[in-house]
Coordinates of C-alpha atoms and ligand atoms in Angstrom, one line a residue:
M4 CA -3.1 11.9 13.1
G5 CA -2.1 8.6 11.5
K6 CA 0.5 8.6 8.8
I7 CA -1.1 7.6 5.5
I8 CA 1.0 5.6 3.1
A9 CA -0.2 4.7 -0.4
I10 CA 1.5 1.5 -1.8
S11 CA 1.5 2.2 -5.5
N12 CA 3.0 1.2 -8.9
Q13 CA 0.8 1.0 -11.9
K14 CA 2.8 -2.0 -13.1
G15 CA 1.0 -5.2 -12.2
G16 CA 2.4 -8.0 -10.0
V17 CA 5.3 -6.1 -8.5
G18 CA 4.4 -6.9 -4.8
K19 CA 2.0 -4.1 -3.8
T20 CA -0.4 -6.4 -2.1
T21 CA 2.2 -8.6 -0.5
T22 CA 3.9 -5.5 0.8
S23 CA 0.6 -4.0 2.1
V24 CA -0.4 -7.1 4.0
N25 CA 3.0 -8.0 5.5
L26 CA 4.1 -4.5 6.3
S27 CA 0.7 -4.0 8.1
A28 CA 1.1 -7.2 10.1
A29 CA 4.8 -6.3 11.0
L30 CA 3.7 -2.9 12.1
G31 CA 0.9 -4.5 14.1
E32 CA 3.5 -6.7 15.8
L33 CA 5.3 -3.6 16.8
N34 CA 2.1 -2.6 18.6
K35 CA 1.3 0.2 16.2
R36 CA -2.4 0.9 15.5
V37 CA -2.7 -0.1 11.8
L38 CA -5.5 0.3 9.3
L39 CA -5.1 -1.4 5.9
I40 CA -7.3 -0.2 3.1
D41 CA -7.9 -2.4 0.1
L42 CA -8.3 -0.1 -2.9
D43 CA -8.1 -2.6 -5.6
P44 CA -11.2 -4.2 -7.3
Q45 CA -9.2 -7.4 -7.5
A46 CA -9.6 -7.4 -3.7
S47 CA -6.3 -9.4 -3.3
T48 CA -5.5 -7.8 0.1
T49 CA -9.0 -8.8 1.3
T50 CA -8.7 -12.4 0.2
S51 CA -5.1 -12.7 1.2
L52 CA -6.2 -12.0 4.8
G53 CA -8.9 -14.7 4.6
I54 CA -11.8 -12.3 4.5
N55 CA -14.5 -13.7 2.3
R56 CA -17.6 -12.1 0.9
S57 CA -19.9 -13.8 3.3
M58 CA -18.2 -12.0 6.2
L59 CA -18.7 -8.6 4.6
Y60 CA -21.2 -6.2 5.9
S61 CA -19.8 -3.4 3.8
S62 CA -16.7 -2.5 1.7
I63 CA -14.6 0.5 0.7
M64 CA -17.1 1.1 -2.1
D65 CA -19.9 1.9 0.4
V66 CA -17.5 4.3 2.1
F67 CA -16.8 6.1 -1.2
L68 CA -20.5 6.4 -1.9
N69 CA -21.3 7.5 1.7
Q70 CA -23.5 4.5 2.2
V71 CA -21.8 3.6 5.5
R72 CA -19.8 5.4 8.1
I73 CA -16.2 4.6 7.6
E74 CA -15.7 3.2 11.1
D75 CA -18.5 0.7 10.5
S76 CA -16.7 -0.7 7.4
V77 CA -13.6 -1.7 9.4
I78 CA -12.9 -5.4 10.1
H79 CA -10.8 -6.0 13.2
L80 CA -8.3 -8.8 12.7
S81 CA -7.3 -9.1 16.4
D82 CA -5.0 -12.1 15.7
I83 CA -2.6 -10.0 13.8
N84 CA -3.5 -6.6 15.4
V85 CA -4.5 -5.0 12.0
D86 CA -7.8 -3.3 11.0
V87 CA -8.9 -3.7 7.4
I88 CA -11.4 -2.0 5.1
P89 CA -12.1 -4.6 2.5
A90 CA -12.8 -4.3 -1.2
T91 CA -15.0 -6.2 -3.6
I92 CA -15.1 -6.4 -7.4
E93 CA -17.9 -3.7 -7.4
L94 CA -15.1 -1.2 -6.8
A95 CA -14.4 -1.4 -10.5
H96 CA -17.6 0.7 -11.0
L97 CA -16.4 3.6 -8.9
E98 CA -15.6 5.8 -11.9
V99 CA -19.2 5.8 -13.1
K100 CA -20.8 6.0 -9.7
L101 CA -18.8 8.7 -7.9
N102 CA -20.3 12.1 -8.3
Q103 CA -18.2 15.0 -9.7
E104 CA -17.6 17.4 -6.8
D105 CA -15.1 15.5 -4.6
R106 CA -14.1 12.7 -7.0
E107 CA -10.4 12.8 -6.3
Y108 CA -10.7 13.9 -2.7
A109 CA -13.4 11.4 -1.6
L110 CA -11.1 9.1 0.3
H111 CA -9.2 12.0 1.8
N112 CA -12.5 13.4 3.1
R113 CA -13.7 10.1 4.5
L114 CA -10.4 9.3 6.2
K115 CA -10.4 12.6 8.2
E116 CA -12.9 11.0 10.5
I117 CA -10.8 8.1 11.6
S118 CA -7.2 8.9 10.9
K119 CA -6.5 9.9 14.5
E120 CA -7.4 6.4 15.7
Y121 CA -4.4 5.0 13.9
D122 CA -0.6 5.3 13.8
Y123 CA -0.3 4.0 10.2
I124 CA -2.9 3.8 7.4
L125 CA -1.7 1.7 4.5
I126 CA -3.5 1.8 1.1
D127 CA -3.1 -1.0 -1.4
C128 CA -3.5 0.5 -4.8
P129 CA -4.6 -1.2 -8.1
P130 CA -2.2 -1.5 -11.0
S131 CA -3.3 1.7 -12.7
L132 CA -3.1 5.5 -12.3
G133 CA -6.9 6.0 -12.5
L134 CA -9.4 7.4 -10.1
L135 CA -8.7 4.9 -7.3
T136 CA -5.0 5.6 -7.3
L137 CA -5.5 9.3 -7.5
N138 CA -7.8 9.1 -4.4
A139 CA -5.0 7.2 -2.6
L140 CA -2.4 9.8 -3.6
Y141 CA -4.6 12.8 -2.6
A142 CA -5.3 11.1 0.8
A143 CA -1.7 10.0 1.5
D144 CA 1.2 11.7 3.2
S145 CA 3.6 9.5 1.3
V146 CA 3.9 6.8 -1.4
L147 CA 5.8 3.5 -1.0
I148 CA 6.8 2.2 -4.4
P149 CA 7.4 -1.6 -4.7
V150 CA 9.7 -2.4 -7.7
Q151 CA 10.2 -5.9 -8.8
C152 CA 13.9 -6.8 -9.4
Q153 CA 13.3 -7.9 -12.9
F154 CA 13.8 -6.9 -16.5
L155 CA 11.8 -3.7 -17.3
A156 CA 11.4 -2.8 -13.6
I157 CA 11.9 0.9 -14.4
D158 CA 9.2 0.8 -17.1
G159 CA 6.3 3.0 -16.1
L160 CA 7.9 4.5 -13.1
T161 CA 8.2 7.8 -15.0
Q162 CA 4.4 7.9 -15.3
L163 CA 4.0 7.2 -11.6
L164 CA 6.5 9.9 -10.7
N165 CA 4.7 12.4 -13.1
T166 CA 1.4 11.6 -11.4
I167 CA 3.0 12.1 -8.0
R168 CA 4.3 15.5 -9.2
I169 CA 0.8 16.5 -10.5
V170 CA -0.7 15.7 -7.1
Q171 CA 2.1 17.6 -5.3
K172 CA 1.3 20.7 -7.4
Q173 CA -2.4 20.5 -6.7
Q174 CA -1.8 19.9 -3.1
K175 CA 0.0 23.2 -2.5
V176 CA -3.4 24.8 -2.2
N177 CA -4.1 22.6 0.8
N178 CA -0.7 23.1 2.4
R179 CA 0.1 19.4 2.2
H180 CA 3.0 17.8 0.4
L181 CA 3.0 14.2 -0.9
K182 CA 6.4 12.6 -0.2
I183 CA 8.0 9.4 -1.5
E184 CA 8.3 7.1 1.5
G185 CA 10.7 5.0 -0.3
V186 CA 11.3 2.5 -3.2
L187 CA 11.1 -1.1 -2.0
L188 CA 13.0 -3.7 -4.1
T189 CA 11.0 -6.9 -4.2
M190 CA 11.2 -10.5 -5.3
L191 CA 15.0 -10.4 -5.8
D192 CA 16.4 -13.7 -6.9
R193 CA 19.7 -13.5 -5.1
R194 CA 21.3 -16.1 -7.5
T195 CA 20.9 -14.1 -10.7
K196 CA 23.1 -11.4 -12.0
A197 CA 20.1 -9.8 -13.7
G198 CA 18.4 -9.3 -10.3
W199 CA 21.4 -7.5 -8.8
E200 CA 21.7 -5.3 -11.9
I201 CA 18.2 -4.0 -11.3
V202 CA 19.1 -3.4 -7.7
H203 CA 22.1 -1.2 -8.7
E204 CA 20.1 0.5 -11.5
I205 CA 17.3 1.5 -9.1
K206 CA 19.8 2.6 -6.4
D207 CA 21.6 4.7 -8.9
Y208 CA 18.4 6.4 -9.8
F209 CA 16.7 6.9 -6.4
K210 CA 19.9 7.0 -4.3
D211 CA 19.0 7.0 -0.6
G212 CA 15.3 6.9 -1.5
V213 CA 15.5 3.1 -1.6
F214 CA 14.8 1.1 1.5
D215 CA 17.8 -0.8 2.9
T216 CA 15.6 -3.8 3.2
I217 CA 15.4 -5.8 0.0
I218 CA 12.6 -8.4 -0.2
T219 CA 14.0 -11.6 -1.7
S220 CA 12.0 -14.2 -3.6
N221 CA 10.5 -16.5 -1.0
V222 CA 8.1 -19.4 -1.2
A223 CA 6.6 -18.7 2.2
A224 CA 5.6 -15.2 1.1
Q225 CA 3.9 -16.6 -1.9
V226 CA 2.1 -19.4 -0.1
A227 CA 0.9 -17.5 3.0
P228 CA -2.1 -15.7 1.3
T229 CA -3.6 -19.1 0.3
Y230 CA -3.9 -19.7 4.1
G231 CA -5.4 -16.2 4.6
L232 CA -2.4 -15.1 6.7
P233 CA 0.5 -12.6 6.5
V234 CA 3.8 -14.4 6.2
T235 CA 4.8 -13.0 9.7
T236 CA 2.1 -15.3 11.2
F237 CA 2.2 -18.2 8.6
A238 CA 6.0 -18.7 8.8
P239 CA 7.3 -16.4 11.5
K240 CA 10.9 -17.7 11.1
S241 CA 11.0 -17.4 7.3
P242 CA 13.4 -15.0 5.6
A243 CA 10.3 -13.1 4.2
S244 CA 8.9 -12.7 7.7
R245 CA 12.3 -11.3 9.0
L246 CA 12.5 -9.0 6.0
Y247 CA 9.0 -7.4 6.4
K248 CA 9.8 -6.9 10.1
S249 CA 13.0 -5.1 9.1
L250 CA 11.0 -3.0 6.7
A251 CA 8.5 -2.1 9.4
K252 CA 11.4 -1.0 11.6
E253 CA 12.7 1.2 8.8
V254 CA 9.3 2.8 8.3
V255 CA 8.9 3.5 12.0
K256 CA 12.5 4.9 12.2
N257 CA 11.9 7.2 9.3
N258 CA 8.6 8.5 10.7
E259 CA 9.1 8.6 14.4
S260 CA 12.7 9.6 14.9
R261 CA 12.0 13.3 14.2
Ligands
ATP6 N1 8.8 -12.0 -1.9 C1 8.1 -12.8 -2.7 N2 8.6 -14.0 -3.1 C2 7.9 -14.8 -3.9 N3 6.7 -14.5 -4.5 C3 6.2 -13.3 -4.2 C4 6.9 -12.4 -3.3 N4 6.2 -11.2 -3.2 C5 5.1 -11.4 -4.0 N5 5.1 -12.6 -4.6 C6 4.1 -13.2 -5.6 O1 4.1 -12.4 -6.7 C7 2.8 -12.2 -7.2 C8 2.5 -10.7 -7.3 O2 2.5 -10.2 -6.0 P1 1.4 -9.1 -5.5 O3 0.0 -9.7 -5.7 O4 1.8 -8.7 -4.2 O5 1.7 -8.0 -6.6 P2 0.7 -6.7 -6.9 O6 1.6 -5.6 -7.3 O7 -0.2 -6.4 -5.7 O8 -0.1 -7.2 -8.1 P3 -1.3 -6.4 -8.8 O9 -0.7 -5.4 -9.6 O10 -2.1 -7.4 -9.6 O11 -2.2 -5.8 -7.7 C9 1.9 -13.0 -6.2 O12 1.6 -14.2 -6.8 C10 2.7 -13.1 -5.0 O13 2.4 -14.2 -4.2
MG7 MG1 -2.2 -6.2 -5.7

């Protein structure tokens, strides 16, 4: 069974999508079988990987609504050894379209059919704690929380942690337990004192729950999506590429050493 990791923080612009795309590519380079699910109506993961609407036969929305078999919604990106289930803006209508019975467990139920085909399944969540994120959390084994090294970084983390706790309580029935994969510090400007202060603040709070790898601010990471590529392919020798590879090794070590 593949390890399912939700990449979540309801705060916007903290690096969820950048982490999802580049960690997936870095795991793909390590020859892991990776599925990346775009669960954000903004569809940033989808466009960051150069997938445009005209290439789409179906999207995660069709999977939710049971209009397509999940394996038929997968796009194989053989160049980077990553499989993707894309999103479109229609995903914004999920709340009104999904029927009541398995609302929060819909993704969990659909993923059962293919999770054994993969080593890692990463889910890029939207900046909210609504139905989409709940679906990701109920489907996931763990949550990776990107936190931007900036003023007010901690803001809103309490709500995310509360939501995680609620999911954990509900899950006891199913004998599963959602874990925190780790907090990932992102977009650190190494030159500013303020940035390092956030690093220390987060490390004081989460202790060894913080990844050793800290993603620094890097132009290549910012530009790569406009070329439809992960930074590991766009600028393999850039600091960002090196850092995402180091993050991938940490994730593998944490999950496969036991
Ligand atoms: N290491 C980095 N260095 C420089 N810029 C970065 C880095 N990581 C992300 N960015 C930029 O920061 C912005 C926000 O990143 P990203 O889209 O990954 O955040 P997000 O949490 O997915 O946002 P949203 O909440 O809207 O989904 C983007 O413009 C991205 O290119
Ligand atoms: Mg995003």
